[in-house]
PDB file of N, CA and C in Angstrom:
ATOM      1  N   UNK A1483       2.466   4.425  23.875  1.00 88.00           N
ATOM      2  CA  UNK A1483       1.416   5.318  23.429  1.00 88.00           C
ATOM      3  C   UNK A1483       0.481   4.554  22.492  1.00 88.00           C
ATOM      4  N   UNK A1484      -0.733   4.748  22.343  1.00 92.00           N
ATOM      5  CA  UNK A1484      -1.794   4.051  21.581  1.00 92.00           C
ATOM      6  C   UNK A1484      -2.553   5.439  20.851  1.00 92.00           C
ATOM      7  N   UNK A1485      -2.217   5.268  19.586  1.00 94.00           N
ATOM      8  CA  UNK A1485      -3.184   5.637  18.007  1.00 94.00           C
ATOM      9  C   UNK A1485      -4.056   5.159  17.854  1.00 94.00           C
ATOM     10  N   UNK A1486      -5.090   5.601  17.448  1.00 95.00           N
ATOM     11  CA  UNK A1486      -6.377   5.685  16.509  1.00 95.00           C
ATOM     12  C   UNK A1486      -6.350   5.743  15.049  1.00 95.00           C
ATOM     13  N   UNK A1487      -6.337   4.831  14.292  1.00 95.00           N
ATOM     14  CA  UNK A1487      -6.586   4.505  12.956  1.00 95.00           C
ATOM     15  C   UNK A1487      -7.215   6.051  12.027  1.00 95.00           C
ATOM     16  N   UNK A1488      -7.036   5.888  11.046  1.00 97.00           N
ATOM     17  CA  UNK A1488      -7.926   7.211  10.216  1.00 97.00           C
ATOM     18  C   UNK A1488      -7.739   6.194   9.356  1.00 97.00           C
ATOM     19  N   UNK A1489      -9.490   6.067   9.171  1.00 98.00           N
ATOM     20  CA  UNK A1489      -9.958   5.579   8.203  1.00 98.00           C
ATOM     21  C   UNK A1489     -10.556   6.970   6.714  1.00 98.00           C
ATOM     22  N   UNK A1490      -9.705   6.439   5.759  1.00 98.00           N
ATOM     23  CA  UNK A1490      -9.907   6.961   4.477  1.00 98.00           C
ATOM     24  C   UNK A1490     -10.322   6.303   2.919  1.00 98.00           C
ATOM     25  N   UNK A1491     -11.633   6.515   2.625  1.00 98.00           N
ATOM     26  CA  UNK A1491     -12.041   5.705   1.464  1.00 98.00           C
ATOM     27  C   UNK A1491     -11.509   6.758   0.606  1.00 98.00           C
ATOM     28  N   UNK A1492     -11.180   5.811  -0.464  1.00 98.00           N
ATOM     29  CA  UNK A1492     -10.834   6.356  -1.963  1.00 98.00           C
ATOM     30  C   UNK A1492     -11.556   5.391  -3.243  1.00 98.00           C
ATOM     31  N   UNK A1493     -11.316   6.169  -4.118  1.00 98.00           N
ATOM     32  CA  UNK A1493     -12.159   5.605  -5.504  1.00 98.00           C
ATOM     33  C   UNK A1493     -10.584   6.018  -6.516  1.00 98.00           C
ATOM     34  N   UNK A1494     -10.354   5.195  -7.344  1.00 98.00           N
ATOM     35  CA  UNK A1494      -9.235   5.348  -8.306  1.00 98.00           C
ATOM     36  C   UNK A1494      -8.292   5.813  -7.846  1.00 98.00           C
ATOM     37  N   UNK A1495      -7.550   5.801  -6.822  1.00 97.00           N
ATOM     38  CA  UNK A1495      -6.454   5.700  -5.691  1.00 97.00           C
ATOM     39  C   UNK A1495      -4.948   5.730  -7.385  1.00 97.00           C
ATOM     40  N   UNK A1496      -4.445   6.843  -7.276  1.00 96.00           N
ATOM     41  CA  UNK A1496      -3.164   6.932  -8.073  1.00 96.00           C
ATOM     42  C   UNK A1496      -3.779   6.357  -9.713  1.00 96.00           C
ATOM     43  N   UNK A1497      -5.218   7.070  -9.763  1.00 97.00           N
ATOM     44  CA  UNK A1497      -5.598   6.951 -11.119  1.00 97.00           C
ATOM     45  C   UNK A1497      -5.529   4.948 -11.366  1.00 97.00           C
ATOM     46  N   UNK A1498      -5.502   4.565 -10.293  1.00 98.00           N
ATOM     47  CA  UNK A1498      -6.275   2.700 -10.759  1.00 98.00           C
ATOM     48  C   UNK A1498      -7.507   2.998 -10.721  1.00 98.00           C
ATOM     49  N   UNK A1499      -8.140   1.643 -10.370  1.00 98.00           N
ATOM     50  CA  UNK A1499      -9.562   1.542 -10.622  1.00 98.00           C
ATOM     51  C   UNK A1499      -9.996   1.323  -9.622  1.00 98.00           C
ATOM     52  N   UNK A1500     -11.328   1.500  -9.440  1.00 98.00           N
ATOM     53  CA  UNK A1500     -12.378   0.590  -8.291  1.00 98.00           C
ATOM     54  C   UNK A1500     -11.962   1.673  -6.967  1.00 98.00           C
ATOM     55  N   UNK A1501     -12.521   0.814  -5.735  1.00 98.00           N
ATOM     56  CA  UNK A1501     -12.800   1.419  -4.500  1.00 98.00           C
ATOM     57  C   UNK A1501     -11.890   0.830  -3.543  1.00 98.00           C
ATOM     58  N   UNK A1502     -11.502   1.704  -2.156  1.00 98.00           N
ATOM     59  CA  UNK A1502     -10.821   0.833  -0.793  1.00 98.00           C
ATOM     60  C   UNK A1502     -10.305   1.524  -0.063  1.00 98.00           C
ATOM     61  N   UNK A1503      -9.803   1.273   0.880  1.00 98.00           N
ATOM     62  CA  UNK A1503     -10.324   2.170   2.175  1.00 98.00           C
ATOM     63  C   UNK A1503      -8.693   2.422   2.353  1.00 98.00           C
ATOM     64  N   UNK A1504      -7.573   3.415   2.962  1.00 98.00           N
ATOM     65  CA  UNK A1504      -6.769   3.674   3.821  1.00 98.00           C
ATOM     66  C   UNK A1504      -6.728   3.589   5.385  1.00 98.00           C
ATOM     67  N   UNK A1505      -6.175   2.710   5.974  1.00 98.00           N
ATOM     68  CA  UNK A1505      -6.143   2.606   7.336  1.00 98.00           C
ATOM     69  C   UNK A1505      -5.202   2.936   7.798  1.00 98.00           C
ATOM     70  N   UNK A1506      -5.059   4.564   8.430  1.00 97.00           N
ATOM     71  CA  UNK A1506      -3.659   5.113   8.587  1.00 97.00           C
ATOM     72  C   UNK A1506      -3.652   4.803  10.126  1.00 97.00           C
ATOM     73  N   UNK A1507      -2.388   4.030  10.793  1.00 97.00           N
ATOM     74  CA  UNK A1507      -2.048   3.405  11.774  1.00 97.00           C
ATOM     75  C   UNK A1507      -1.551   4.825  12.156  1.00 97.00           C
ATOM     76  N   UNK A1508      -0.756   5.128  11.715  1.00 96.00           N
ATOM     77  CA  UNK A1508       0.296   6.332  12.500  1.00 96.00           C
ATOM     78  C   UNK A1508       0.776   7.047  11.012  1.00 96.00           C
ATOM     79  N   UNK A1509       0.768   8.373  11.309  1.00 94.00           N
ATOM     80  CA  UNK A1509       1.236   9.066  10.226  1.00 94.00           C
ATOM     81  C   UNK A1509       2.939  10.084  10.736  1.00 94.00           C
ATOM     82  N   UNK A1510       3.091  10.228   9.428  1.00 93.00           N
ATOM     83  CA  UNK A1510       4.809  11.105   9.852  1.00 93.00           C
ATOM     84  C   UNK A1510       5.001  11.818  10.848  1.00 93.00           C
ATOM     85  N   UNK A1511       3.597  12.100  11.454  1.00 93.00           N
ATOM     86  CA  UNK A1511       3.790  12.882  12.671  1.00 93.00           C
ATOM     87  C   UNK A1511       3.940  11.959  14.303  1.00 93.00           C
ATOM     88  N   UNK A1512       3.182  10.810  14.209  1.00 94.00           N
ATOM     89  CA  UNK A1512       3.011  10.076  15.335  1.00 94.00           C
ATOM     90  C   UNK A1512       4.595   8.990  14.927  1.00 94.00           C
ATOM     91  N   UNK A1513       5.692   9.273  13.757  1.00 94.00           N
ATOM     92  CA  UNK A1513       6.019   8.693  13.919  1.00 94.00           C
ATOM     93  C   UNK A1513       7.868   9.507  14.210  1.00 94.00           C
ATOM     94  N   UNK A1514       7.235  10.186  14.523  1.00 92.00           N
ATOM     95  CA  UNK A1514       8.883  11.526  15.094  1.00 92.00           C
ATOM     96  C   UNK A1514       9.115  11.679  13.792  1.00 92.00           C
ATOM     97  N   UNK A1515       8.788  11.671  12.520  1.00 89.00           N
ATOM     98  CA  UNK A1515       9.330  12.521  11.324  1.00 89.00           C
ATOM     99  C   UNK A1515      10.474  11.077  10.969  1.00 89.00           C
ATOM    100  N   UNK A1516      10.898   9.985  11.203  1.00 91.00           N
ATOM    101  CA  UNK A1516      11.465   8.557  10.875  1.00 91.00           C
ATOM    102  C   UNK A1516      10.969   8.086   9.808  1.00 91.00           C
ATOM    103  N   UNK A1517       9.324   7.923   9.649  1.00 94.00           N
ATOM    104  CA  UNK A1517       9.301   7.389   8.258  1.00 94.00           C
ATOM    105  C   UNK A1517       7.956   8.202   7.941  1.00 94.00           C
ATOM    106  N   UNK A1518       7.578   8.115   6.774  1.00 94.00           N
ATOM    107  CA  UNK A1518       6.128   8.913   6.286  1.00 94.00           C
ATOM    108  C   UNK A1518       5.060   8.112   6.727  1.00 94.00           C
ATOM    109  N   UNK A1519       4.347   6.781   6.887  1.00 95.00           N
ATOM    110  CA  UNK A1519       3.407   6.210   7.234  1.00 95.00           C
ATOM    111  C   UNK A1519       3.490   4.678   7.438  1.00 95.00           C
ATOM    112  N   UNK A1520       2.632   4.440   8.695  1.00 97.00           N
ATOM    113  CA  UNK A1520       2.278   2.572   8.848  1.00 97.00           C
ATOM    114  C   UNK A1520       0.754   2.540   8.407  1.00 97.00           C
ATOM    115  N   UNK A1521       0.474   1.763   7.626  1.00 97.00           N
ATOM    116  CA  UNK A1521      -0.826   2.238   7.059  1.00 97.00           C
ATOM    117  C   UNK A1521      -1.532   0.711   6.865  1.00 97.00           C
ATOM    118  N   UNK A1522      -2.420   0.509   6.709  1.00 98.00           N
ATOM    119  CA  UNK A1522      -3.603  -0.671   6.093  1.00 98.00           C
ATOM    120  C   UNK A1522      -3.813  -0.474   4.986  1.00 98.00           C
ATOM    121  N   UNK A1523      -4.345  -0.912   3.648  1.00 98.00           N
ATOM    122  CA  UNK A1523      -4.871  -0.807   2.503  1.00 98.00           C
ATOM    123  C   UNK A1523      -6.005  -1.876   2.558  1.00 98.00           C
ATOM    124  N   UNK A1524      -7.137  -1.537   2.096  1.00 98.00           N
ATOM    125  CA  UNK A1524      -8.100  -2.799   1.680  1.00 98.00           C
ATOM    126  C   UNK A1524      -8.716  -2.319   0.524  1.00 98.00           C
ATOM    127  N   UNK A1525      -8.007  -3.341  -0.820  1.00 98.00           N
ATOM    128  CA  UNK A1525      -8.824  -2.904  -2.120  1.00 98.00           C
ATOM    129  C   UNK A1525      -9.904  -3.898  -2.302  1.00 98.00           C
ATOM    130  N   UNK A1526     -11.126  -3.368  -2.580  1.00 98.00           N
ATOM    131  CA  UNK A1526     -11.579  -4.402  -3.127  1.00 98.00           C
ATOM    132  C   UNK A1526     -11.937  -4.708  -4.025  1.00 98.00           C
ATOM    133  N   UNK A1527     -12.523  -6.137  -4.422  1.00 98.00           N
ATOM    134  CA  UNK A1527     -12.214  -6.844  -5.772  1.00 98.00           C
ATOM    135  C   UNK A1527     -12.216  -6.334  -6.926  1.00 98.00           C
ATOM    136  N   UNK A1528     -11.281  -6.371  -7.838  1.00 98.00           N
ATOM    137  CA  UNK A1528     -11.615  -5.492  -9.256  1.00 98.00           C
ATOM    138  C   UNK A1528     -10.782  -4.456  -9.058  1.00 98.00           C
ATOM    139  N   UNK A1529     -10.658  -3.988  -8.029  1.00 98.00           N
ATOM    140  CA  UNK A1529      -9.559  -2.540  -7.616  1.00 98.00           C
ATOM    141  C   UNK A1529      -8.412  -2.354  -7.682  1.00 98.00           C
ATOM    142  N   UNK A1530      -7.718  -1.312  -7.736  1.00 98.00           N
ATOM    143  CA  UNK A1530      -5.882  -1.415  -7.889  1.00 98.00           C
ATOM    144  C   UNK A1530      -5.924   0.299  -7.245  1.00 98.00           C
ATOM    145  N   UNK A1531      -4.572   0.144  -7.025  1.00 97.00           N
ATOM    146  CA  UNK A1531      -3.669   1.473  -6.499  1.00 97.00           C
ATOM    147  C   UNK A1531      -2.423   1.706  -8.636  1.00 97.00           C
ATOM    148  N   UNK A1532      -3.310   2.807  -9.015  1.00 97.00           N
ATOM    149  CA  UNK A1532      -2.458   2.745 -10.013  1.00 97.00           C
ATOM    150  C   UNK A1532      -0.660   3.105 -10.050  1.00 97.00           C
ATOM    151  N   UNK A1533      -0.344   2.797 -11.110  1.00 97.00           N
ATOM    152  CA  UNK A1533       1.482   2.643 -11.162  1.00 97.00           C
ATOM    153  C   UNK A1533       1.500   4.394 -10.456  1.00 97.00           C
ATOM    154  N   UNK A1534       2.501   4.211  -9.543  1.00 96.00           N
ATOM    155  CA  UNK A1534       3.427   5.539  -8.839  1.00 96.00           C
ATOM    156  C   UNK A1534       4.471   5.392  -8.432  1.00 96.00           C
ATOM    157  N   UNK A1535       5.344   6.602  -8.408  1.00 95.00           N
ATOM    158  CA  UNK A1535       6.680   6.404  -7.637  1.00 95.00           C
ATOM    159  C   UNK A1535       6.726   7.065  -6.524  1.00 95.00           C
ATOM    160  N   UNK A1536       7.434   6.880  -6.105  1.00 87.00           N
ATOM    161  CA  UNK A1536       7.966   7.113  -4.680  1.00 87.00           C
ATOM    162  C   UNK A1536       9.306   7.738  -4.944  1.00 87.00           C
ATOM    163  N   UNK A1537       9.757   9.243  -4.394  1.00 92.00           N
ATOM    164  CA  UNK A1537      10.747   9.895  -4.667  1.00 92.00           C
ATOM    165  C   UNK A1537      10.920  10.354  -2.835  1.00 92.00           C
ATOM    166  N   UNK A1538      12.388   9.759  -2.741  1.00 93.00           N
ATOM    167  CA  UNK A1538      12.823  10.343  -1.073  1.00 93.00           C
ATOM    168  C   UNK A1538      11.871   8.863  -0.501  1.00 93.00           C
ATOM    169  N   UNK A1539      11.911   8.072  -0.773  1.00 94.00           N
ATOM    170  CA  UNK A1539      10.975   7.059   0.041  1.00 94.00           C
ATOM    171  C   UNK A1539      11.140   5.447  -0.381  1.00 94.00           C
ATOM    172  N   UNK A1540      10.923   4.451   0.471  1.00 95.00           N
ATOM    173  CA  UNK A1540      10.659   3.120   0.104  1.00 95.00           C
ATOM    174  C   UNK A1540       9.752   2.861   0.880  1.00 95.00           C
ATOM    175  N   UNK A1541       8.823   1.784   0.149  1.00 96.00           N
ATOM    176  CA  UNK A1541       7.450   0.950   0.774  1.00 96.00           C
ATOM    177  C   UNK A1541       7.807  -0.555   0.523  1.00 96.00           C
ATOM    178  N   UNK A1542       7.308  -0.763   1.764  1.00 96.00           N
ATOM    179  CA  UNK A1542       7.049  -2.289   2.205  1.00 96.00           C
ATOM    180  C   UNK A1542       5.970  -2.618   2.375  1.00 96.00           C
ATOM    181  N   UNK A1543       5.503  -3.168   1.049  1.00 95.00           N
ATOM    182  CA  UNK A1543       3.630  -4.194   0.809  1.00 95.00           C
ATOM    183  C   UNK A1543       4.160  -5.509   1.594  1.00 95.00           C
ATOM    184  N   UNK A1544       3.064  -5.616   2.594  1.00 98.00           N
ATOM    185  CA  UNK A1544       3.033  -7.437   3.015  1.00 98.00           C
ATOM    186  C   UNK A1544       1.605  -7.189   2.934  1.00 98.00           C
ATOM    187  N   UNK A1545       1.123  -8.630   2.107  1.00 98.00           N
ATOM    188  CA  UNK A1545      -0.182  -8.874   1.488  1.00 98.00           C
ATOM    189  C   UNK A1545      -0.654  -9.947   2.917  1.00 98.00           C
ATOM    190  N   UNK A1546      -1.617  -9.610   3.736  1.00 98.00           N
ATOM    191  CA  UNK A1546      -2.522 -10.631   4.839  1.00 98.00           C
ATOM    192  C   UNK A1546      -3.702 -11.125   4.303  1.00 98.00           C
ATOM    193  N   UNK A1547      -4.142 -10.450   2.991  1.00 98.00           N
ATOM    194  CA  UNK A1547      -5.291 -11.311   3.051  1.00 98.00           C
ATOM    195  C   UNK A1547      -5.758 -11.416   1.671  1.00 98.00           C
ATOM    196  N   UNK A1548      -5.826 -12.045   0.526  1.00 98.00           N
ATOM    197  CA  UNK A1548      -6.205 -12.084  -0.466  1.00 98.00           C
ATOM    198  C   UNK A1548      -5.308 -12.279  -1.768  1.00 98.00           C
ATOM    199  N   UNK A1549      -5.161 -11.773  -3.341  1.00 98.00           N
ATOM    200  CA  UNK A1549      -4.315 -12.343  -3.680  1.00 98.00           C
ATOM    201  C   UNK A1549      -4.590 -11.357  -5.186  1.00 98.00           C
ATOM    202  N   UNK A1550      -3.287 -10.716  -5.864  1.00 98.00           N
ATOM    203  CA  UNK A1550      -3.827 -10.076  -6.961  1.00 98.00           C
ATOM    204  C   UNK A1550      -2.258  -9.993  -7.642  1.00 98.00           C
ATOM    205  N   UNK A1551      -2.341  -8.736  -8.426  1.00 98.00           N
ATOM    206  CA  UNK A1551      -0.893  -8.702  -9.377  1.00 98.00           C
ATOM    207  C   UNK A1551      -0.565  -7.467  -8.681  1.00 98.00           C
ATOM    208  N   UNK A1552       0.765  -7.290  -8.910  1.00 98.00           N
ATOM    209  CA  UNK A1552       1.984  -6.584  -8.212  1.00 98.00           C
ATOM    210  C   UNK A1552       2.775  -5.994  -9.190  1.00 98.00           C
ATOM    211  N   UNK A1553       2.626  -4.716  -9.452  1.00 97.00           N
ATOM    212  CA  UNK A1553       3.458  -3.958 -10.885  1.00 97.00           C
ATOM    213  C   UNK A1553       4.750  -3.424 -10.217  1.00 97.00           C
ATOM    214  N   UNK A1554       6.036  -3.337 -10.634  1.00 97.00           N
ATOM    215  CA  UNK A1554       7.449  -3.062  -9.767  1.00 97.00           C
ATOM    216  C   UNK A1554       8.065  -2.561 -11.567  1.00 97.00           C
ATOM    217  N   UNK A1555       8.335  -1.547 -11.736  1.00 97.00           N
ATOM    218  CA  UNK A1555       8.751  -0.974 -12.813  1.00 97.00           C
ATOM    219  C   UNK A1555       8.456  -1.402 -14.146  1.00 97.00           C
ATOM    220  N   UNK A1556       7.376  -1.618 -14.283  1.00 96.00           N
ATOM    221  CA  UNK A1556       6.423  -2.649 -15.614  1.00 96.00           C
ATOM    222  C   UNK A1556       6.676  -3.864 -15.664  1.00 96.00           C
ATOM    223  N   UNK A1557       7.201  -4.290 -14.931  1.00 97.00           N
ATOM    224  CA  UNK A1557       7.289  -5.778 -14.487  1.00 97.00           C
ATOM    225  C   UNK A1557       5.816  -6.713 -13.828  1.00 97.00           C
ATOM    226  N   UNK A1558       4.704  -7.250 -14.299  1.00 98.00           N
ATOM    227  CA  UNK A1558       3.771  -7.529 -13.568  1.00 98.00           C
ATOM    228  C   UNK A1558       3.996  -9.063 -13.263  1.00 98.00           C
ATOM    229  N   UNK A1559       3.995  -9.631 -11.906  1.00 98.00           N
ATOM    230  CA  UNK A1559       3.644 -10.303 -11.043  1.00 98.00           C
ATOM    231  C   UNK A1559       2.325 -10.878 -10.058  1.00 98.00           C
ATOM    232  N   UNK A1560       2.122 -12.296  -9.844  1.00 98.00           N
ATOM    233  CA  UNK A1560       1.381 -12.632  -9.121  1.00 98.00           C
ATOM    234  C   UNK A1560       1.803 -12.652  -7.255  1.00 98.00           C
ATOM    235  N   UNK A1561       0.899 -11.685  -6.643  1.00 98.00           N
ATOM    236  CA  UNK A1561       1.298 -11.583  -4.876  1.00 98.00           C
ATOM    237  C   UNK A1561       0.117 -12.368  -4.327  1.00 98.00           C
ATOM    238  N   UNK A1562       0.354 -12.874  -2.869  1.00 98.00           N
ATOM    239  CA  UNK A1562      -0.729 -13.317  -2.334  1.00 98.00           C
ATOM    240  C   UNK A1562      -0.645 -13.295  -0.851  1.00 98.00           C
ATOM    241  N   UNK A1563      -1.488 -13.534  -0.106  1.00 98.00           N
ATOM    242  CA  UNK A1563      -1.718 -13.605   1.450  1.00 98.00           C
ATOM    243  C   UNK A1563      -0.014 -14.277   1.792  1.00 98.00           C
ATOM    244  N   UNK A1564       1.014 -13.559   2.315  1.00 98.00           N
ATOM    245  CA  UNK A1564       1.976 -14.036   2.613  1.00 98.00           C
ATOM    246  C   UNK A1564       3.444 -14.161   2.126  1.00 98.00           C
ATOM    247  N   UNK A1565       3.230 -12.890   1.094  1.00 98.00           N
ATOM    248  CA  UNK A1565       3.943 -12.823   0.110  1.00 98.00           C
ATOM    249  C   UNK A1565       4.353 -11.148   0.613  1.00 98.00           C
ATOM    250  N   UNK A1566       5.836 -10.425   0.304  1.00 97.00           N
ATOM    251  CA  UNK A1566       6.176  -9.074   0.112  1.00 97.00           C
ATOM    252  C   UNK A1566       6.577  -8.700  -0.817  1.00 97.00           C
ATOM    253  N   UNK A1567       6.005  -7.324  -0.501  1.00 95.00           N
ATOM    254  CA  UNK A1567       6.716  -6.240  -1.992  1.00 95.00           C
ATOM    255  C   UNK A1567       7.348  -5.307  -1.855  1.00 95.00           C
ATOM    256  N   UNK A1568       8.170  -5.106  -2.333  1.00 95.00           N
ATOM    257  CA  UNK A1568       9.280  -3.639  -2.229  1.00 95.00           C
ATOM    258  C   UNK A1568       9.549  -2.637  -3.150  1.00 95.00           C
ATOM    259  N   UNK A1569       9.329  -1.869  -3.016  1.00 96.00           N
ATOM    260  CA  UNK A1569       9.635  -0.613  -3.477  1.00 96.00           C
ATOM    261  C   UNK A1569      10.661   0.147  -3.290  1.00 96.00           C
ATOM    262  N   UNK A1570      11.992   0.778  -3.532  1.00 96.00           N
ATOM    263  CA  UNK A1570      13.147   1.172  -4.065  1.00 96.00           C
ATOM    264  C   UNK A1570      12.853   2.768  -3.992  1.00 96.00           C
ATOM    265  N   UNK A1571      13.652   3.675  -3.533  1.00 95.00           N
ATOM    266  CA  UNK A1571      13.421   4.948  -3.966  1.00 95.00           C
ATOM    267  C   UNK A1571      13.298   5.134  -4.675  1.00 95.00           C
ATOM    268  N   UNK A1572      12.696   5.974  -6.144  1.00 96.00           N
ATOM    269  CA  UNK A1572      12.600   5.671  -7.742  1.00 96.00           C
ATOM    270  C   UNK A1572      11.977   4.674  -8.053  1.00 96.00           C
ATOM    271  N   UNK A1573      11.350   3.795  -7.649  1.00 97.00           N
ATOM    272  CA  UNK A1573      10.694   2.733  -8.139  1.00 97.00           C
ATOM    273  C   UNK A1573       9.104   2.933  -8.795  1.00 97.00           C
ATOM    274  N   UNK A1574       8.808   3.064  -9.561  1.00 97.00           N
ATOM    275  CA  UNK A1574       7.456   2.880 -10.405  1.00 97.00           C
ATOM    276  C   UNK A1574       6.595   1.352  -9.230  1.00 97.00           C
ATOM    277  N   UNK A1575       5.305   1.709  -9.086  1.00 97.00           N
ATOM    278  CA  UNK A1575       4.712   0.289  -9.008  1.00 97.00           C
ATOM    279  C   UNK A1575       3.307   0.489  -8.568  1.00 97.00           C
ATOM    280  N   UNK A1576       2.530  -0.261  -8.633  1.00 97.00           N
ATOM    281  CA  UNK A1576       1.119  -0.427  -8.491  1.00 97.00           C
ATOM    282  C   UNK A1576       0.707  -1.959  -8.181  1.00 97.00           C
ATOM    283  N   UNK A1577      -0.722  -1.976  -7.551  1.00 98.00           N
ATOM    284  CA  UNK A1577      -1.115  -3.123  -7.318  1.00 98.00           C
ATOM    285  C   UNK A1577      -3.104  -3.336  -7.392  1.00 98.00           C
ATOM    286  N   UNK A1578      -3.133  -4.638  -8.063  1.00 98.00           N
ATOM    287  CA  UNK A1578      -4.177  -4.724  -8.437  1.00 98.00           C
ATOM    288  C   UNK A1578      -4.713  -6.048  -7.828  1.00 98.00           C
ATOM    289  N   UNK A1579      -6.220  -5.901  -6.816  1.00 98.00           N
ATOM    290  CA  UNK A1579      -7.018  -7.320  -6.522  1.00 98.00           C
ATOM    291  C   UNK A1579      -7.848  -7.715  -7.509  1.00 98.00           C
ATOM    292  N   UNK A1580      -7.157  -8.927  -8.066  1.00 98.00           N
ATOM    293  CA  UNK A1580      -7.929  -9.763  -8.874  1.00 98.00           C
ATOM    294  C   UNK A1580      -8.650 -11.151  -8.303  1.00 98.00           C
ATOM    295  N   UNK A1581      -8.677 -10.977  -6.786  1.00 97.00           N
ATOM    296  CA  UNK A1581      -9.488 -12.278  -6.669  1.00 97.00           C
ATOM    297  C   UNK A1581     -10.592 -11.739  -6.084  1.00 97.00           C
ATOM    298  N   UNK A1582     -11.167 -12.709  -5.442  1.00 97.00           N
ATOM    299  CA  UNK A1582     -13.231 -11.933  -4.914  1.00 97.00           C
ATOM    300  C   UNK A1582     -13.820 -11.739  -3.750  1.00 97.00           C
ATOM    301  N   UNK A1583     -12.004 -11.755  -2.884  1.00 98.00           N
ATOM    302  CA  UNK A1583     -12.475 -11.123  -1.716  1.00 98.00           C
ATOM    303  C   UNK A1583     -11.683  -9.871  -1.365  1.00 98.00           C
ATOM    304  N   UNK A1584     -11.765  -8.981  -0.532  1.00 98.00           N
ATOM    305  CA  UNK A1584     -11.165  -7.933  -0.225  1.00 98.00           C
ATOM    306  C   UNK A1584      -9.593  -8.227  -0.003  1.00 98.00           C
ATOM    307  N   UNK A1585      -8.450  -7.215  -0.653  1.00 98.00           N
ATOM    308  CA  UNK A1585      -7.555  -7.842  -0.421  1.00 98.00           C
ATOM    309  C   UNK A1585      -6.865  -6.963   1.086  1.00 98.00           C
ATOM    310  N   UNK A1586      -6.158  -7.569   2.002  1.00 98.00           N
ATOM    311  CA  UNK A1586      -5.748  -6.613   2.659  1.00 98.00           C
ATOM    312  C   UNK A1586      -4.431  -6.481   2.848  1.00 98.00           C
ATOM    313  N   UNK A1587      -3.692  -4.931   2.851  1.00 98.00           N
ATOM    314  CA  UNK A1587      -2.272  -4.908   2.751  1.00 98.00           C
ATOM    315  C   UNK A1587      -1.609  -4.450   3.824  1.00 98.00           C
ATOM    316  N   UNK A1588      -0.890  -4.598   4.497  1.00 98.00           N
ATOM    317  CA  UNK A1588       0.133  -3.886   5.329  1.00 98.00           C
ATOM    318  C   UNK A1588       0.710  -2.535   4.676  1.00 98.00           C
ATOM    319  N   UNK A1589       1.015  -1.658   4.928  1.00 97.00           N
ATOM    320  CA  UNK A1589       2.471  -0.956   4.231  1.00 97.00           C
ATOM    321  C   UNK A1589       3.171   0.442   4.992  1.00 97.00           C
ATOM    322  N   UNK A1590       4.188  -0.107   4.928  1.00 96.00           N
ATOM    323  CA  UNK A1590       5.187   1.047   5.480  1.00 96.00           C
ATOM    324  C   UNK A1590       6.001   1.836   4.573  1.00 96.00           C
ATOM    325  N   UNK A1591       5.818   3.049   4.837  1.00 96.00           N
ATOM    326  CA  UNK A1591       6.789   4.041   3.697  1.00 96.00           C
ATOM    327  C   UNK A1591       7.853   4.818   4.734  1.00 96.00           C
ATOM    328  N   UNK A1592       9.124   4.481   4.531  1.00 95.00           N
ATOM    329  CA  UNK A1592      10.419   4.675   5.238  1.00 95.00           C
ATOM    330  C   UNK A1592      11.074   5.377   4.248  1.00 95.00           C
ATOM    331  N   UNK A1593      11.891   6.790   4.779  1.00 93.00           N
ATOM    332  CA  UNK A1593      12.206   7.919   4.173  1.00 93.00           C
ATOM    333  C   UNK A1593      13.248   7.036   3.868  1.00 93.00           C
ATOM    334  N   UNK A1594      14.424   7.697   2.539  1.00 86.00           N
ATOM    335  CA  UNK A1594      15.336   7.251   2.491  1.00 86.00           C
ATOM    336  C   UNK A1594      16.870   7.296   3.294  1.00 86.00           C
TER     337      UNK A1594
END
């Protein structure tokens, strides 16, 4: 079967900053109710997804294109084009592009 993307811009995405788009691949419905979303992220420069948790859920960030910091329970880190991030049921985390091109993310959110 072949999906159609839903493209969704946001501005301060989980109370961060700046602008970037949602590229929803398949949502909980196209995916039999298995996981909540396969999605795209593109923040761009200056932008972040502010700190959130995830309750009943884990996410898998793989970073394809660009390079910024990676918050995992106030823990901040440098991620980049080729690098993953994980998220924990209960896990606090956010992510911020600090370099000057668009960053782009993979991410999957898998129920627990």
């Amino acid at each position: 079967m072949i999906y159609t993307e839903k493209i969704i811009p946001f501005e301060n995405r989980m109370g961060g900053k700046g602008t970037g788009e949602l590229h929803i691949a398949m949502d909980k419905e196209a995916l039999g109710g298995r996981a909540e979303a396969f999605i795209s992220v593109v923040l761009h420069p200056g932008s972040s997804i502010g700190n959130h948790q995830h309750v009943g859920n884990m996410e898998i960030y793989y970073v394809l294109k660009g390079e910024g910091i990676f918050t995992l329970n106030g823990e901040s880190q440098p991620i980049h084009a080729g690098q993953t991030g994980s998220m924990q049921p209960g896990d606090w985390h956010g992510i911020e592009n600090t370099g000057k091109e668009d960053m782009l993310i993979t991410a999957v959110i898998l129920y627990e």
